[in-house]
XYZ file of C-alpha atoms in Angstrom:
66
model
C 69.156 131.738 91.660
C 70.083 135.129 93.073
C 73.588 136.313 92.432
C 75.166 138.316 95.247
C 75.985 141.929 94.550
C 79.635 142.877 94.929
C 79.956 146.022 97.004
C 82.730 148.584 96.737
C 85.071 148.711 99.717
C 83.711 152.056 100.935
C 80.156 150.672 100.887
C 81.271 147.633 102.903
C 82.966 149.910 105.423
C 79.841 152.091 105.645
C 77.557 149.101 106.212
C 79.968 147.632 108.776
C 80.124 150.945 110.653
C 76.337 151.073 110.821
C 76.187 147.447 111.962
C 78.877 147.981 114.602
C 77.173 151.080 116.003
C 73.869 149.217 116.182
C 75.514 146.224 117.874
C 77.109 148.473 120.503
C 73.680 149.889 121.284
C 72.440 146.377 122.131
C 74.920 146.215 125.004
C 76.758 143.228 123.545
C 80.402 142.780 124.534
C 83.342 140.704 123.327
C 82.584 137.807 121.013
C 78.856 138.483 121.356
C 79.479 141.980 119.929
C 81.179 140.421 116.894
C 78.289 137.983 116.395
C 75.648 140.702 116.676
C 77.636 142.956 114.319
C 77.909 140.113 111.816
C 74.181 139.408 111.921
C 73.260 143.065 111.481
C 75.795 143.456 108.663
C 74.343 140.443 106.810
C 70.835 141.886 107.159
C 71.967 145.294 105.853
C 73.860 143.735 102.939
C 70.851 141.582 102.006
C 68.578 144.628 102.081
C 70.997 146.570 99.875
C 71.194 143.571 97.534
C 67.380 143.434 97.245
C 67.228 147.182 96.598
C 69.782 146.936 93.789
C 67.998 143.968 92.220
C 64.651 145.766 92.456
C 66.152 148.864 90.830
C 67.559 146.766 87.985
C 64.106 145.297 87.319
C 62.482 148.731 86.970
C 61.723 149.806 83.419
C 64.269 152.156 81.933
C 63.409 155.841 81.878
C 63.266 157.464 78.499
C 63.491 161.085 77.544
C 60.447 162.520 75.844
C 60.859 165.836 74.108
C 57.846 168.143 74.080
């Protein structure tokens, strides 16, 4: 089971701003604008979630002294 990543407020605002700008570009208006924004926001949040999970699965870097 995948656990959702909790985003900081500023990250949520950044993702929402991106989603809203993209939704405006589709020409949506009113409630449709809200629905499109919501869909884009969910897609962005899921992508960010996958990126964080992928980064956590990467092997740790270690310092090697020459």
